Coordinates of C-alpha atoms in Angstrom, one line a residue:
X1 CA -5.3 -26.8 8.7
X2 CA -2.9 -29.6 8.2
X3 CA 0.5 -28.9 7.0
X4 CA 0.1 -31.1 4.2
X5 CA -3.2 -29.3 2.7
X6 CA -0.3 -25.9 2.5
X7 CA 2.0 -27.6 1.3
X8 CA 0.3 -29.3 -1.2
X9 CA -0.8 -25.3 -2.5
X10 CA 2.6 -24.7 -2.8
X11 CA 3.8 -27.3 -4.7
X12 CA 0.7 -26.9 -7.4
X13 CA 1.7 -23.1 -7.7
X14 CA 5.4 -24.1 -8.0
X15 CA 4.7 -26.5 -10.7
X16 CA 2.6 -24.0 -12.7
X17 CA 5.6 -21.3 -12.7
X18 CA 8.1 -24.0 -13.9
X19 CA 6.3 -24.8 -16.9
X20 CA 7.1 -21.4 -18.2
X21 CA 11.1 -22.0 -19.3
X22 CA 11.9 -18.2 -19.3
X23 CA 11.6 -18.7 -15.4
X24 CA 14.8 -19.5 -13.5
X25 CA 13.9 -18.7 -9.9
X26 CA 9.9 -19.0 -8.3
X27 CA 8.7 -18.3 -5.1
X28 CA 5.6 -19.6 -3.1
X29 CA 4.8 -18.9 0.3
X30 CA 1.9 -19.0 2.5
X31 CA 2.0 -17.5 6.2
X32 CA -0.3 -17.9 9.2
X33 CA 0.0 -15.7 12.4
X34 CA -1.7 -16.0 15.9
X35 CA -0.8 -12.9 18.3
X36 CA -2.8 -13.3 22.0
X37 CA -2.4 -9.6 23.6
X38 CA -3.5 -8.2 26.9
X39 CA -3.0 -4.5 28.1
X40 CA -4.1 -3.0 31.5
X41 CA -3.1 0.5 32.9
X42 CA -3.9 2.4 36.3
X43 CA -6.6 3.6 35.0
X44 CA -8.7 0.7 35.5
X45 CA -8.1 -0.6 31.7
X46 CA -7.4 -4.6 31.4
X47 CA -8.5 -5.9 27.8
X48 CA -7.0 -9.0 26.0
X49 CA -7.8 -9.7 22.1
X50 CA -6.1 -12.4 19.7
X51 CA -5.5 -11.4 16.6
X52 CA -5.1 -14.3 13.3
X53 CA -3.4 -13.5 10.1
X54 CA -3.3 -15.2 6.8
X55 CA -1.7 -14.8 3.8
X56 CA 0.3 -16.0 0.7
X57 CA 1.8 -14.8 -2.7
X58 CA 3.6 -16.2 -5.8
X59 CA 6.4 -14.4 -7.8
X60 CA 8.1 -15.5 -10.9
X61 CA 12.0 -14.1 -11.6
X62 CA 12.2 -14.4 -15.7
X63 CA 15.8 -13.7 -17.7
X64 CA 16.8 -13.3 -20.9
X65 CA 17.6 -11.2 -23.5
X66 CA 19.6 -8.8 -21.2
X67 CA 16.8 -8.2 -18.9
X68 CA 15.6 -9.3 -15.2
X69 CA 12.0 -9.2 -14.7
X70 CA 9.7 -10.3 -12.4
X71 CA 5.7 -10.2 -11.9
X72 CA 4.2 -11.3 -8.2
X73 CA 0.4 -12.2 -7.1
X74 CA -1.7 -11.0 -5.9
X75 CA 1.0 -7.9 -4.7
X76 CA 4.6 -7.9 -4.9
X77 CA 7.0 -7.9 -2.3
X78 CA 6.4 -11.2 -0.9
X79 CA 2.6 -12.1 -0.5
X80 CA -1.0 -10.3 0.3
X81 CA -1.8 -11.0 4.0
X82 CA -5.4 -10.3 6.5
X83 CA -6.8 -10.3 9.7
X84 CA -8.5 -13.5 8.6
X85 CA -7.8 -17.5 8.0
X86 CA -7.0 -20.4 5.8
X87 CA -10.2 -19.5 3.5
X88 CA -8.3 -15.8 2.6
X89 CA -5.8 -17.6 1.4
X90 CA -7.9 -20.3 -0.8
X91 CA -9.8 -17.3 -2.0
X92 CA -6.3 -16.0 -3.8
X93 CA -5.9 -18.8 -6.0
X94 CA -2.5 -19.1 -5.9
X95 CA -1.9 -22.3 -8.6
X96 CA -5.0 -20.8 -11.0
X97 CA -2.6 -17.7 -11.2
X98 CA 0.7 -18.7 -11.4
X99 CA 1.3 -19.7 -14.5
X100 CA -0.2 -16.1 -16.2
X101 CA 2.3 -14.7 -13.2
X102 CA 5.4 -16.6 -14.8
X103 CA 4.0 -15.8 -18.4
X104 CA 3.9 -12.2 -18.1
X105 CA 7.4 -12.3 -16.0
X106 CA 9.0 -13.7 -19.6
X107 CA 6.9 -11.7 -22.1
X108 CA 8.4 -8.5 -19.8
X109 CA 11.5 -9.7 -21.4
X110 CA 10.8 -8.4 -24.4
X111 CA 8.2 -5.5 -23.8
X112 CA 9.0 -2.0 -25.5
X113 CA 10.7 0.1 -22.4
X114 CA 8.4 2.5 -20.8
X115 CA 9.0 6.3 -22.6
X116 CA 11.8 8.1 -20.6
X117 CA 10.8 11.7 -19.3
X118 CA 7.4 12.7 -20.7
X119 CA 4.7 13.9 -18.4
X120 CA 1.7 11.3 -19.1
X121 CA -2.0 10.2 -17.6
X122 CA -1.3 7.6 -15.2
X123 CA -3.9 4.9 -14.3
X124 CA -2.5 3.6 -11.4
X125 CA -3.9 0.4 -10.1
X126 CA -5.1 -0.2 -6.8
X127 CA -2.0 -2.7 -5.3
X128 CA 0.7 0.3 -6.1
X129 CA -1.8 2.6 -5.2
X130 CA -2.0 1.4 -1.5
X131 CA 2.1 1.8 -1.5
X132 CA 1.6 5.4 -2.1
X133 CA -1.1 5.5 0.3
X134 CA 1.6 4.1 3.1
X135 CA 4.3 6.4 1.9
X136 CA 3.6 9.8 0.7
X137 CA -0.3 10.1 3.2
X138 CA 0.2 7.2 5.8
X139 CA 3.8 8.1 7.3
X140 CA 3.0 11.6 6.4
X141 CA 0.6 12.4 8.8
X142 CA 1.7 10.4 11.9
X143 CA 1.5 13.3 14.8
X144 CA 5.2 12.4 16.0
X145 CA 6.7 12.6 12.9
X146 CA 4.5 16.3 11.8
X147 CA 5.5 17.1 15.7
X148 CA 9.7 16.3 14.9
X149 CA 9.2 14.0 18.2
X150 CA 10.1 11.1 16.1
X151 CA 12.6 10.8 12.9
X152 CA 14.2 7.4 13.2
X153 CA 13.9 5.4 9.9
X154 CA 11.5 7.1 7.9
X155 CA 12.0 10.8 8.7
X156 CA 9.6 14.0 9.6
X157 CA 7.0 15.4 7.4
X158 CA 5.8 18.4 5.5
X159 CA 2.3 18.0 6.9
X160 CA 3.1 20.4 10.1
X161 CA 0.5 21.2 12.9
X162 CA -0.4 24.4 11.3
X163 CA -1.3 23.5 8.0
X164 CA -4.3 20.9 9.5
X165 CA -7.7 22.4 8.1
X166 CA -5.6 24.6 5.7
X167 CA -4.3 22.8 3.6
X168 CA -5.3 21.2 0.2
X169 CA -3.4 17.7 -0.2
X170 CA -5.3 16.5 -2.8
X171 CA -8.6 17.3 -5.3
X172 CA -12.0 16.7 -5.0
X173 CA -11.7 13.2 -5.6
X174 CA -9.3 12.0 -2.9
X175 CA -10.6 11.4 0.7
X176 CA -8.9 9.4 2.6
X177 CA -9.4 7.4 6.1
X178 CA -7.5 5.4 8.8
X179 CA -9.9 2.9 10.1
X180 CA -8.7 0.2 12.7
X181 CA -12.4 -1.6 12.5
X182 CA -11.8 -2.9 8.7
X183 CA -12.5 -6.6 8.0
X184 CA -9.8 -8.4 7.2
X185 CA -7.4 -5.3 8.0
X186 CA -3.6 -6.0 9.1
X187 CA -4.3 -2.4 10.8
X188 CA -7.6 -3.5 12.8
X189 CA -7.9 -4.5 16.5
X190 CA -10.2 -3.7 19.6
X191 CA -7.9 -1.7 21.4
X192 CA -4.5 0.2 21.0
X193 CA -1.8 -0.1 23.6
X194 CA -2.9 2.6 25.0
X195 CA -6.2 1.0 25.9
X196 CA -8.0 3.1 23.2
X197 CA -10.8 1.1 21.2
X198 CA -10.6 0.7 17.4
X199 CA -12.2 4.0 15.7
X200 CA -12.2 5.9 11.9
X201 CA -10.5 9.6 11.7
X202 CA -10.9 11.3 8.4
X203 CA -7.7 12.2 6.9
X204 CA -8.0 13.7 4.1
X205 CA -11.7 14.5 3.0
X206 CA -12.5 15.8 -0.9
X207 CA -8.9 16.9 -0.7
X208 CA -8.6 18.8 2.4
X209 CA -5.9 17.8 5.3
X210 CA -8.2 17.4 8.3
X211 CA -6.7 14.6 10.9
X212 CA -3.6 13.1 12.2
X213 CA -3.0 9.8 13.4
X214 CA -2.4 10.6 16.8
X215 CA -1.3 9.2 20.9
X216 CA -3.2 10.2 23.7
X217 CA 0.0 12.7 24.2
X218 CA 0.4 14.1 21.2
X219 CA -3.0 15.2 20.6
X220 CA -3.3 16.7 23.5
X221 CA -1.2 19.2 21.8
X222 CA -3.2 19.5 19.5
X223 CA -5.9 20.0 21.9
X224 CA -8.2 17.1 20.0
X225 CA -8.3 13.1 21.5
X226 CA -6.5 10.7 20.5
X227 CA -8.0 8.5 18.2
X228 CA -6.3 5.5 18.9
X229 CA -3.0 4.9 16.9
X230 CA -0.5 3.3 19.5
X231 CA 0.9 -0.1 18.8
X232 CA 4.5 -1.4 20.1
X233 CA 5.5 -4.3 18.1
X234 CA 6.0 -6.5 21.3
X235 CA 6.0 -6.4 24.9
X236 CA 9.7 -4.7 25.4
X237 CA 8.9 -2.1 23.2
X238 CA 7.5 1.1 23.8
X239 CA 4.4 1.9 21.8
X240 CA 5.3 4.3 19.1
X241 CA 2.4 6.1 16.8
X242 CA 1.5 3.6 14.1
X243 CA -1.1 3.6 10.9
X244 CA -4.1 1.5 10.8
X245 CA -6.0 0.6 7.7
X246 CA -5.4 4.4 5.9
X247 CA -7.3 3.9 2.9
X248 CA -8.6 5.8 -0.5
X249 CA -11.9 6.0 -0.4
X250 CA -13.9 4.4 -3.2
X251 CA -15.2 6.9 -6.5
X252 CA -18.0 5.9 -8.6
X253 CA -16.2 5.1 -11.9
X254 CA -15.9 1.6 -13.6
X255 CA -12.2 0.9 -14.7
X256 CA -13.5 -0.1 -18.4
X257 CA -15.1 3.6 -18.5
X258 CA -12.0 5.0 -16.8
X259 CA -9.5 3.3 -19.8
X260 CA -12.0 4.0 -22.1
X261 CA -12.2 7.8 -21.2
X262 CA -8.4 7.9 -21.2
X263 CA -7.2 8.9 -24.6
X264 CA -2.8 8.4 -24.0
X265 CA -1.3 7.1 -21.1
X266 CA -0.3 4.4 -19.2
X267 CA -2.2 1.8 -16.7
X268 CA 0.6 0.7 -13.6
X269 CA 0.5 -2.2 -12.1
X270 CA 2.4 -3.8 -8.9
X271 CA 5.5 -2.4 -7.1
X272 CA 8.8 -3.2 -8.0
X273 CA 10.4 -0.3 -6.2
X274 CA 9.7 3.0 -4.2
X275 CA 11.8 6.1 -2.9
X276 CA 10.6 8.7 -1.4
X277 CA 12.7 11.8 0.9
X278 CA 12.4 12.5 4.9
X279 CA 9.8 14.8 4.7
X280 CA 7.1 12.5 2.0
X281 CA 7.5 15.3 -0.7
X282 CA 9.4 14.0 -3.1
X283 CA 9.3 10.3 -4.5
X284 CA 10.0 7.7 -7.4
X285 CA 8.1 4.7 -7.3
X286 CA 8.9 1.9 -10.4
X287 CA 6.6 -1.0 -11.2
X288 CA 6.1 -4.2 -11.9
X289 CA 4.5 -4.1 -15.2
X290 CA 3.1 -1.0 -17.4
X291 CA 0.8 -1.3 -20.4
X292 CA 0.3 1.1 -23.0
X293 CA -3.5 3.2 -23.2
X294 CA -4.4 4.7 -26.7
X295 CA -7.6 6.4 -27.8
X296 CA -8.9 4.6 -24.9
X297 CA -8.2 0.7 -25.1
X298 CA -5.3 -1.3 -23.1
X299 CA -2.4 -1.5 -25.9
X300 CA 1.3 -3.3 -25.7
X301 CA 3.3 -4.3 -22.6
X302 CA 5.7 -1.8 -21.1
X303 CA 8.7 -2.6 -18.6
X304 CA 11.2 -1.0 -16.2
X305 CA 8.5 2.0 -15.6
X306 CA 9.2 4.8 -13.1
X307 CA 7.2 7.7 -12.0
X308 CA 7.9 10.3 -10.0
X309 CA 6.2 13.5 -8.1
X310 CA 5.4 16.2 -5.1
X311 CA 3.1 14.4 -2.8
X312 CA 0.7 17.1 -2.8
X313 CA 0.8 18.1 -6.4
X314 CA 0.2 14.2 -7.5
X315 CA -2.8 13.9 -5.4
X316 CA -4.2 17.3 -6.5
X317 CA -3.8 15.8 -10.2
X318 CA -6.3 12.7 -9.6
X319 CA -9.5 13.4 -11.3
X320 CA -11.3 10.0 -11.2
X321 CA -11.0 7.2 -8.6
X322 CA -12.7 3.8 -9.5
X323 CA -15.8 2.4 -7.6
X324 CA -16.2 0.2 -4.4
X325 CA -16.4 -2.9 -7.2
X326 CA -12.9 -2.4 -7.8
X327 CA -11.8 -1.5 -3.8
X328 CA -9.6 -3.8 -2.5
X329 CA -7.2 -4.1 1.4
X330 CA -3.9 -4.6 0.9
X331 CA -1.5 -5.7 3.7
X332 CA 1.8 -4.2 4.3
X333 CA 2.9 -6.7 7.2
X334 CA 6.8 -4.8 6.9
X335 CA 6.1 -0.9 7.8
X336 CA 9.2 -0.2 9.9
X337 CA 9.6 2.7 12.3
X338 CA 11.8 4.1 15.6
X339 CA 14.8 3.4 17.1
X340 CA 15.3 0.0 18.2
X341 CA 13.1 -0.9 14.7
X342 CA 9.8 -2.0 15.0
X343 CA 7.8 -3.6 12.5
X344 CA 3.8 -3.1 12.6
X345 CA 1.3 -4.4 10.4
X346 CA -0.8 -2.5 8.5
X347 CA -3.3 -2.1 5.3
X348 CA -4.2 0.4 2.6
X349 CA -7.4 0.2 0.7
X350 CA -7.3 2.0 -2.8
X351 CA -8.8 1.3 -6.3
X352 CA -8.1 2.3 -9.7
X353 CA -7.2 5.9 -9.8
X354 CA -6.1 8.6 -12.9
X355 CA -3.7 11.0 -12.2
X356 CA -3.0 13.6 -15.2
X357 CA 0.1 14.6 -16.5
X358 CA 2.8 12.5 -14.4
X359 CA 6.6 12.6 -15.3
X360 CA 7.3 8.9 -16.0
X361 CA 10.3 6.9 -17.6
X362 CA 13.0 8.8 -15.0
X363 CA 15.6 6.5 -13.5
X364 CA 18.1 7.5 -11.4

């Protein structure tokens, strides 16, 4: 695509933010990657794939009456980004959406804070979902990590070797899958670096802790095969355990019925910020933007809203997950890991889920 045709995006999306004066600072970006790779072995294995990328994202920095807020599109932290081209980007509408982006940054300005330290029902939609996803299930249940063979930048985890197929990590409702054959996923391929082609491993399935994402070496330990998780960020770096596409699988309700069957509580949208310890037990996420659910209907804008949680008691708490109409891949192109750092790609799918009784409005 010529450089001219992304630029010109830009520029409409930049112009859209600035009519909104509350707005001080905007951002527009668009990014386009091409990675050729070729792995062989002694074993006979010699494949070569190229991998595209696409992506893009807005975000709108209001201030004003003592505040700092932002709101991003389509997710925050920079941009939404596939295994795809320049027709995933088109398809986000960046300048249609920027000006409601910059609005809602300045009406945040003024929203009613979000209640401080009351347990709640938390709709939790699908963009901070997929953050959860990556923090408190993906990074979890990395063999290494479960194994203490790797702690470097993100830690170990509670999910040890001999709670797998006795363990409940979640209810019912929550199954969840790493899948590197997802369309448009920043976790798909053909092959790992370990030569391994591109397979789906149930996690988590109706709330039971069944798989790992695993090396050939570490699941021999486990006495299972590997499922094909290995991915060094570049040629002088070892291949370390990474996540694919890990991904909520969809429910079957509609998000009107879902808000509608919600009687008090609040519907979360976009990260802002997230903490969570070295073993993914305990965590804080904040977001961008709250709002407000009474007797069932979407009421007033909330800001600076916090929840926190134990991994395993939050997802034992959802008890609806919205339907494959509302399922959507996010990218999270900045997952870092080991020791030198490396950063892989990866993607979370998720869609609108309730979780009951959630502490929310704790800042610290």
């Amino acid at each position: 695509m010529p450089l001219d045709d992304k630029l010109a995006l830009l520029l409409e999306a930049d112009r859209e933010m600035a009519a909104v004066p509350q707005v001080t600072a905007r951002m527009a970006n668009v990014v386009f990657i091409r990675e050729e790779r070729t792995f062989a072995n002694t074993e006979g294995a010699l494949v070569t794939q190229t991998i595209h990328e696409a992506g893009g994202g807005v975000q709108a920095t209001a201030v004003g009456n003592g505040e700092t807020q932002r709101r991003s599109y389509p997710q925050s932290h920079g941009r939404q980004q596939g295994c795809a081209g320049w027709e995933y980007v088109v398809a986000m509408d960046l300048p249609g959406n920027a000006r409601r982006t910059a609005e809602e940054a300045a009406e945040l300005l003024t929203a009613e804070p979000c209640p401080s330290n009351i347990d709640t029902d938390l709709i939790i939609d699908s963009s901070q979902l997929a953050l959860q996803i990556h923090e408190s299930c993906g990074h979890a249940v990395e063999l290494d990590r479960a194994l203490g063979d790797e702690a470097a930048f993100a830690g170990t985890s509670f999910l040890t070797p001999d709670l797998l197929h006795d363990f409940r990590y979640g209810s019912e409702q929550v199954s969840i899958t790493a899948d590197s054959t997802s369309a448009t996923g920043l976790g798909t391929f053909g092959w790992d670096d370990e030569g391994l082609p591109a397979q789906a491993t149930d996690i988590i399935r109706n709330g039971q802790f069944v798989g790992y994402l695993m090396s050939r070496e570490s699941a021999t330990r486990l006495d299972l095969p590997s499922n094909g998780c290995m991915r060094a960020s570049s040629w002088n770096r070892i291949p370390l355990i990474r996540m694919t596409n890990v991904s909520l699988e969809p429910g079957g309700w509609a998000l009107d019925d879902l808000i509608a069957d919600t009687d008090d509580g609040i519907y979360l949208e976009t990260n802002r910020s997230w903490s969570i310890d070295d073993r993914r037990y305990n965590f804080q996420f904040g977001t961008e933007v709250g709002r407000e659910i009474k007797n069932g209907k979407l009421g007033r804008l909330l800001r600076n809203c916090t929840y926190t949680g134990i991994t395993p008691e939050f997802w034992r708490s959802c008890d609806a997950v919205c339907g494959p109409q509302h399922w959507q891949l996010w990218g999270t192109p900045r997952c870092g890991k080991g020791q030198p750092g490396q950063i892989a790609h990866t993607s979370h799918g998720a869609s609108p889920s309730r979780f009951r009784n959630v502490r929310v409005g704790v800042m610290r």
